[in-house]
Amino acid sequence: MIEVKDISRTYTIGESQVRALNGVSLKIDQGEFVAIMGASGSGKSTLMHILGLLDVPESGRYLLMGKEVSGMNDDELATLRNNVAGFVFQQFHLLSRMSTIDNVMLPCIYSDQQGDFRADALKRLEMVGLGKRSDHRPNQMSGGEQQRVAIARALIRNPVIIFADEPTGNLDTKNSHEIMRILTELHQEGKTIVMVTHEPDIAEYAGRVITMKDGQIIEDRRKEGMTIRPEISESIIKVDHQPLFKPSRMLGFVVQAVHSITSNKIRTLLSVLGILVGVASVIAMMALGAGAKASMEERLKSMGSNLLSVRGGSAKIGGAAQGTGTVTRFTEQDAQSIAELRTLVNRVSGVVSGVAQTVYLDKNWSTSVEGVDYDYGEMRSTIPDVGRWFTREEIQARQKVAILGTTVVSQLFGSEDPVGKTIKINRINFKVIGIAPPKGSSGPRDQDDQVFIPVTTAMYRVLGKNYLDGIYVEVSSASNIEPAKKAIETLIRKRHKLPVDDKESFNIRDMTQFQQMLSSTTETMSMLLGSIAAISLVVGGIGIMNIMLVSVTERTREIGLRKAIGARKGDIMLQFIIESVGMTLTGGILGILVGIGVSVILSTFAGWAVKTSLFSVLLSTGFSVLIGLFFGLWPARKAAGLKPVEALRYE
Ligand code: ADP
Ligand code: MG
């Protein structure tokens, strides 16, 4: 069944070389019970690892059931181990955070079998006399019991060969003989057993004793009357493995991952916390950004849409227009003829502004007075919520009615209701008919520190002007803004007989440019907030990587064991990736909840405008999965690349 020819294995440690196996040839038949004996360091374990496909020799041939295994790659060897071999080690190598029954079932998740292995595992446990202890943890058991669990695990895949390396090395005499009794029984049932031991009374159980010295076989002794069974055909050797991503396997891996990330609670909690903080801040920052944007848009809407402002003088900042041309004084007829540009213009309102003293009873307040036309209310969203807007008749008849900004209201009236009261503006009595909706301040200017009165009243009764300071024009659509500007310019030049090259006497300002600038500013700001938060997510990811690397080192022996019982590279990688993604995803989901919570708290208690979006939730979930993948990859590769024998030996 097993045939090795002239195999050698040399270990290199720094400069020196140790020849652990030196041209060993050996044949083991189906159904044999072989004990390999020899002094410590004679190469017993090395030989057994090679026979058990855990290690490969540098030279020599290995035929397993007539099939050459020397050329197989790591994954093929893993599958082969899973299918034909069972291992029992001196140190038991049980996974301490799993129940005994889960330990026994472990090889099944790396097999191509499907279904529930629990009943099967329980049967093996009963066979070794531990049927009642299936829920216990390995560390709640004695050494002898742990080794019996390990034997049950070795049997679960129904192997043809059992490899046992000093199975009684850590046990007392009584337990040693109990273990040997079980192995003898298995041998009688037809299992081939290869056992390493240095104790002669243990070797006595075997039918054949091979003695080694300095990497060579010096004696090979068979007992009389040992039964040898017919050879099994090589058809049971299966090396082609099933695909990695099969739902049944994935489920097994997820269960394993949950086991291991919950077994180290504090550490998991801390690394999840890193991601949680990152995701929560992404959510909260993006909500803040979106909120700021929304309130900015609200503000912009109150400025009016597609609005042009026609003003006298040049467009120089500060209004210090020097030059020869005179500042244009617009007339009501100008406004009228602009309004007649029908396809381009929706509405028009002439305005005059000035400063005036307002008085109510014993309070007085200096404020700015805006004389406005009927359409101004709609155009600039100034229709009062309390009280009403001017009527056309009031404007026509130069009525003394006023609409107050909120700052003026609080200065003159305090908490009193001003609607219907009479105030003085520059010593003229006005009736208050409404309160303008608050607009907040733009720059240093408080837009609520204003009084609106009809444009006619302002010109002829309050400010003593016979011209307009400016004209607001609402263009019919955004695409008409440029043509409208052109048309208005031509019109004004014609009406005021201005030369074409004159740039000083009036200007047309496009308010939408200002709006676009503002909204792009808020956009930049929310991007900035989002990216700062994203950085904290990356920092959280590095935390995960750190934890996973520690975990790989700490679990080296576990990885070795998993590989020994048949886990392929991909299986180990998948397990570690699932663990890291599991942690980041948990952090992500908790972070979303915390982030939304923080946003709600900010909006209710601090009064900040926040707006959580589905997009930010999806983005940060996706991002946390990606971070788990990205930062988990390196540790996972490191784990997957470990050699089974070296990993098992790791202290
Ligand atoms: P045994 O099991 O008979 O005690 P081993 O097969 O474990 O012996 O070891 C045989 C020789 O190879 C010993 O000299 C040991 O020091 C050496 N050896 C075993 N494993 C390694 C290793 N991973 N690296 C270096 N030397 C090793
Ligand atoms: Mg050894």
PDB file of N, CA and C in Angstrom, residues 143-190:
ATOM      1  N   GLY A 143      -5.695  14.279  29.777  1.00  0.00           N
ATOM      2  CA  GLY A 143      -4.882  14.011  28.601  1.00  0.00           C
ATOM      3  C   GLY A 143      -5.351  12.782  27.838  1.00  0.00           C
ATOM      4  N   GLY A 144      -5.638  11.717  28.583  1.00  0.00           N
ATOM      5  CA  GLY A 144      -6.083  10.483  27.936  1.00  0.00           C
ATOM      6  C   GLY A 144      -7.374  10.692  27.164  1.00  0.00           C
ATOM      7  N   GLU A 145      -8.268  11.452  27.781  1.00  0.00           N
ATOM      8  CA  GLU A 145      -9.543  11.720  27.107  1.00  0.00           C
ATOM      9  C   GLU A 145      -9.331  12.562  25.859  1.00  0.00           C
ATOM     10  N   GLN A 146      -8.431  13.562  25.982  1.00  0.00           N
ATOM     11  CA  GLN A 146      -8.172  14.411  24.816  1.00  0.00           C
ATOM     12  C   GLN A 146      -7.613  13.579  23.667  1.00  0.00           C
ATOM     13  N   GLN A 147      -6.713  12.634  24.000  1.00  0.00           N
ATOM     14  CA  GLN A 147      -6.140  11.820  22.939  1.00  0.00           C
ATOM     15  C   GLN A 147      -7.211  10.921  22.311  1.00  0.00           C
ATOM     16  N   ARG A 148      -8.187  10.500  23.116  1.00  0.00           N
ATOM     17  CA  ARG A 148      -9.272   9.688  22.550  1.00  0.00           C
ATOM     18  C   ARG A 148     -10.124  10.526  21.592  1.00  0.00           C
ATOM     19  N   VAL A 149     -10.321  11.828  21.967  1.00  0.00           N
ATOM     20  CA  VAL A 149     -11.041  12.724  21.043  1.00  0.00           C
ATOM     21  C   VAL A 149     -10.258  12.844  19.735  1.00  0.00           C
ATOM     22  N   ALA A 150      -8.926  12.976  19.867  1.00  0.00           N
ATOM     23  CA  ALA A 150      -8.098  13.097  18.664  1.00  0.00           C
ATOM     24  C   ALA A 150      -8.217  11.853  17.791  1.00  0.00           C
ATOM     25  N   ILE A 151      -8.322  10.686  18.426  1.00  0.00           N
ATOM     26  CA  ILE A 151      -8.490   9.454  17.640  1.00  0.00           C
ATOM     27  C   ILE A 151      -9.839   9.472  16.929  1.00  0.00           C
ATOM     28  N   ALA A 152     -10.871   9.917  17.661  1.00  0.00           N
ATOM     29  CA  ALA A 152     -12.194  10.003  17.031  1.00  0.00           C
ATOM     30  C   ALA A 152     -12.134  10.928  15.817  1.00  0.00           C
ATOM     31  N   ARG A 153     -11.376  12.040  15.948  1.00  0.00           N
ATOM     32  CA  ARG A 153     -11.237  12.964  14.824  1.00  0.00           C
ATOM     33  C   ARG A 153     -10.508  12.297  13.657  1.00  0.00           C
ATOM     34  N   ALA A 154      -9.484  11.501  13.997  1.00  0.00           N
ATOM     35  CA  ALA A 154      -8.731  10.828  12.936  1.00  0.00           C
ATOM     36  C   ALA A 154      -9.607   9.840  12.178  1.00  0.00           C
ATOM     37  N   LEU A 155     -10.665   9.374  12.834  1.00  0.00           N
ATOM     38  CA  LEU A 155     -11.487   8.328  12.214  1.00  0.00           C
ATOM     39  C   LEU A 155     -12.664   8.871  11.417  1.00  0.00           C
ATOM     40  N   ILE A 156     -12.994  10.142  11.616  1.00  0.00           N
ATOM     41  CA  ILE A 156     -14.266  10.652  11.091  1.00  0.00           C
ATOM     42  C   ILE A 156     -14.372  10.526   9.579  1.00  0.00           C
ATOM     43  N   ARG A 157     -13.250  10.653   8.872  1.00  0.00           N
ATOM     44  CA  ARG A 157     -13.304  10.571   7.412  1.00  0.00           C
ATOM     45  C   ARG A 157     -13.101   9.148   6.923  1.00  0.00           C
ATOM     46  N   ASN A 158     -13.122   8.208   7.871  1.00  0.00           N
ATOM     47  CA  ASN A 158     -12.972   6.805   7.522  1.00  0.00           C
ATOM     48  C   ASN A 158     -11.696   6.541   6.712  1.00  0.00           C
ATOM     49  N   PRO A 159     -10.542   6.875   7.284  1.00  0.00           N
ATOM     50  CA  PRO A 159      -9.289   6.779   6.529  1.00  0.00           C
ATOM     51  C   PRO A 159      -8.828   5.330   6.402  1.00  0.00           C
ATOM     52  N   VAL A 160      -7.978   5.064   5.394  1.00  0.00           N
ATOM     53  CA  VAL A 160      -7.422   3.711   5.291  1.00  0.00           C
ATOM     54  C   VAL A 160      -6.158   3.570   6.139  1.00  0.00           C
ATOM     55  N   ILE A 161      -5.483   4.676   6.393  1.00  0.00           N
ATOM     56  CA  ILE A 161      -4.268   4.628   7.205  1.00  0.00           C
ATOM     57  C   ILE A 161      -4.386   5.620   8.362  1.00  0.00           C
ATOM     58  N   ILE A 162      -3.914   5.165   9.542  1.00  0.00           N
ATOM     59  CA  ILE A 162      -3.840   6.097  10.662  1.00  0.00           C
ATOM     60  C   ILE A 162      -2.375   6.303  11.013  1.00  0.00           C
ATOM     61  N   PHE A 163      -1.983   7.584  11.065  1.00  0.00           N
ATOM     62  CA  PHE A 163      -0.614   7.921  11.445  1.00  0.00           C
ATOM     63  C   PHE A 163      -0.633   8.463  12.861  1.00  0.00           C
ATOM     64  N   ALA A 164       0.168   7.844  13.732  1.00  0.00           N
ATOM     65  CA  ALA A 164       0.189   8.294  15.124  1.00  0.00           C
ATOM     66  C   ALA A 164       1.630   8.560  15.529  1.00  0.00           C
ATOM     67  N   ASP A 165       1.910   9.839  15.887  1.00  0.00           N
ATOM     68  CA  ASP A 165       3.275  10.197  16.288  1.00  0.00           C
ATOM     69  C   ASP A 165       3.338  10.296  17.806  1.00  0.00           C
ATOM     70  N   GLU A 166       3.972   9.329  18.429  1.00  0.00           N
ATOM     71  CA  GLU A 166       4.064   9.249  19.896  1.00  0.00           C
ATOM     72  C   GLU A 166       2.701   9.490  20.534  1.00  0.00           C
ATOM     73  N   PRO A 167       1.691   8.715  20.197  1.00  0.00           N
ATOM     74  CA  PRO A 167       0.340   9.000  20.691  1.00  0.00           C
ATOM     75  C   PRO A 167       0.245   8.901  22.211  1.00  0.00           C
ATOM     76  N   THR A 168       1.183   8.172  22.827  1.00  0.00           N
ATOM     77  CA  THR A 168       1.107   8.005  24.278  1.00  0.00           C
ATOM     78  C   THR A 168       2.188   8.807  24.985  1.00  0.00           C
ATOM     79  N   GLY A 169       2.904   9.633  24.222  1.00  0.00           N
ATOM     80  CA  GLY A 169       4.056  10.356  24.766  1.00  0.00           C
ATOM     81  C   GLY A 169       3.722  11.259  25.938  1.00  0.00           C
ATOM     82  N   ASN A 170       2.502  11.805  25.958  1.00  0.00           N
ATOM     83  CA  ASN A 170       2.134  12.727  27.035  1.00  0.00           C
ATOM     84  C   ASN A 170       1.189  12.089  28.044  1.00  0.00           C
ATOM     85  N   LEU A 171       1.101  10.742  28.028  1.00  0.00           N
ATOM     86  CA  LEU A 171       0.098  10.090  28.885  1.00  0.00           C
ATOM     87  C   LEU A 171       0.747   9.169  29.905  1.00  0.00           C
ATOM     88  N   ASP A 172       0.022   8.938  31.001  1.00  0.00           N
ATOM     89  CA  ASP A 172       0.507   7.977  31.994  1.00  0.00           C
ATOM     90  C   ASP A 172       0.252   6.553  31.500  1.00  0.00           C
ATOM     91  N   THR A 173       0.783   5.563  32.240  1.00  0.00           N
ATOM     92  CA  THR A 173       0.741   4.172  31.778  1.00  0.00           C
ATOM     93  C   THR A 173      -0.678   3.682  31.534  1.00  0.00           C
ATOM     94  N   LYS A 174      -1.566   4.000  32.476  1.00  0.00           N
ATOM     95  CA  LYS A 174      -2.932   3.484  32.370  1.00  0.00           C
ATOM     96  C   LYS A 174      -3.602   4.008  31.093  1.00  0.00           C
ATOM     97  N   ASN A 175      -3.488   5.346  30.902  1.00  0.00           N
ATOM     98  CA  ASN A 175      -4.090   5.948  29.715  1.00  0.00           C
ATOM     99  C   ASN A 175      -3.406   5.475  28.442  1.00  0.00           C
ATOM    100  N   SER A 176      -2.078   5.281  28.530  1.00  0.00           N
ATOM    101  CA  SER A 176      -1.345   4.804  27.363  1.00  0.00           C
ATOM    102  C   SER A 176      -1.919   3.481  26.882  1.00  0.00           C
ATOM    103  N   HIS A 177      -2.156   2.590  27.822  1.00  0.00           N
ATOM    104  CA  HIS A 177      -2.653   1.270  27.413  1.00  0.00           C
ATOM    105  C   HIS A 177      -4.090   1.327  26.919  1.00  0.00           C
ATOM    106  N   GLU A 178      -4.852   2.277  27.469  1.00  0.00           N
ATOM    107  CA  GLU A 178      -6.217   2.479  26.978  1.00  0.00           C
ATOM    108  C   GLU A 178      -6.183   2.915  25.495  1.00  0.00           C
ATOM    109  N   ILE A 179      -5.276   3.890  25.208  1.00  0.00           N
ATOM    110  CA  ILE A 179      -5.146   4.356  23.822  1.00  0.00           C
ATOM    111  C   ILE A 179      -4.707   3.202  22.919  1.00  0.00           C
ATOM    112  N   MET A 180      -3.754   2.428  23.399  1.00  0.00           N
ATOM    113  CA  MET A 180      -3.247   1.331  22.577  1.00  0.00           C
ATOM    114  C   MET A 180      -4.323   0.273  22.335  1.00  0.00           C
ATOM    115  N   ARG A 181      -5.176   0.083  23.341  1.00  0.00           N
ATOM    116  CA  ARG A 181      -6.276  -0.866  23.174  1.00  0.00           C
ATOM    117  C   ARG A 181      -7.185  -0.409  22.019  1.00  0.00           C
ATOM    118  N   ILE A 182      -7.464   0.904  21.986  1.00  0.00           N
ATOM    119  CA  ILE A 182      -8.325   1.433  20.917  1.00  0.00           C
ATOM    120  C   ILE A 182      -7.651   1.241  19.552  1.00  0.00           C
ATOM    121  N   LEU A 183      -6.350   1.561  19.495  1.00  0.00           N
ATOM    122  CA  LEU A 183      -5.642   1.432  18.213  1.00  0.00           C
ATOM    123  C   LEU A 183      -5.623  -0.033  17.762  1.00  0.00           C
ATOM    124  N   THR A 184      -5.439  -0.946  18.729  1.00  0.00           N
ATOM    125  CA  THR A 184      -5.433  -2.370  18.381  1.00  0.00           C
ATOM    126  C   THR A 184      -6.781  -2.791  17.802  1.00  0.00           C
ATOM    127  N   GLU A 185      -7.844  -2.287  18.427  1.00  0.00           N
ATOM    128  CA  GLU A 185      -9.184  -2.592  17.924  1.00  0.00           C
ATOM    129  C   GLU A 185      -9.347  -2.125  16.484  1.00  0.00           C
ATOM    130  N   LEU A 186      -8.871  -0.891  16.244  1.00  0.00           N
ATOM    131  CA  LEU A 186      -8.979  -0.332  14.893  1.00  0.00           C
ATOM    132  C   LEU A 186      -8.195  -1.184  13.901  1.00  0.00           C
ATOM    133  N   HIS A 187      -7.055  -1.638  14.346  1.00  0.00           N
ATOM    134  CA  HIS A 187      -6.238  -2.493  13.490  1.00  0.00           C
ATOM    135  C   HIS A 187      -6.978  -3.778  13.166  1.00  0.00           C
ATOM    136  N   GLN A 188      -7.649  -4.315  14.193  1.00  0.00           N
ATOM    137  CA  GLN A 188      -8.389  -5.554  13.957  1.00  0.00           C
ATOM    138  C   GLN A 188      -9.545  -5.341  12.990  1.00  0.00           C
ATOM    139  N   GLU A 189     -10.068  -4.098  12.976  1.00  0.00           N
ATOM    140  CA  GLU A 189     -11.153  -3.799  12.032  1.00  0.00           C
ATOM    141  C   GLU A 189     -10.630  -3.588  10.618  1.00  0.00           C
ATOM    142  N   GLY A 190      -9.313  -3.553  10.475  1.00  0.00           N
ATOM    143  CA  GLY A 190      -8.776  -3.474   9.123  1.00  0.00           C
ATOM    144  C   GLY A 190      -8.005  -2.219   8.801  1.00  0.00           C
TER     145      GLY A 190
END
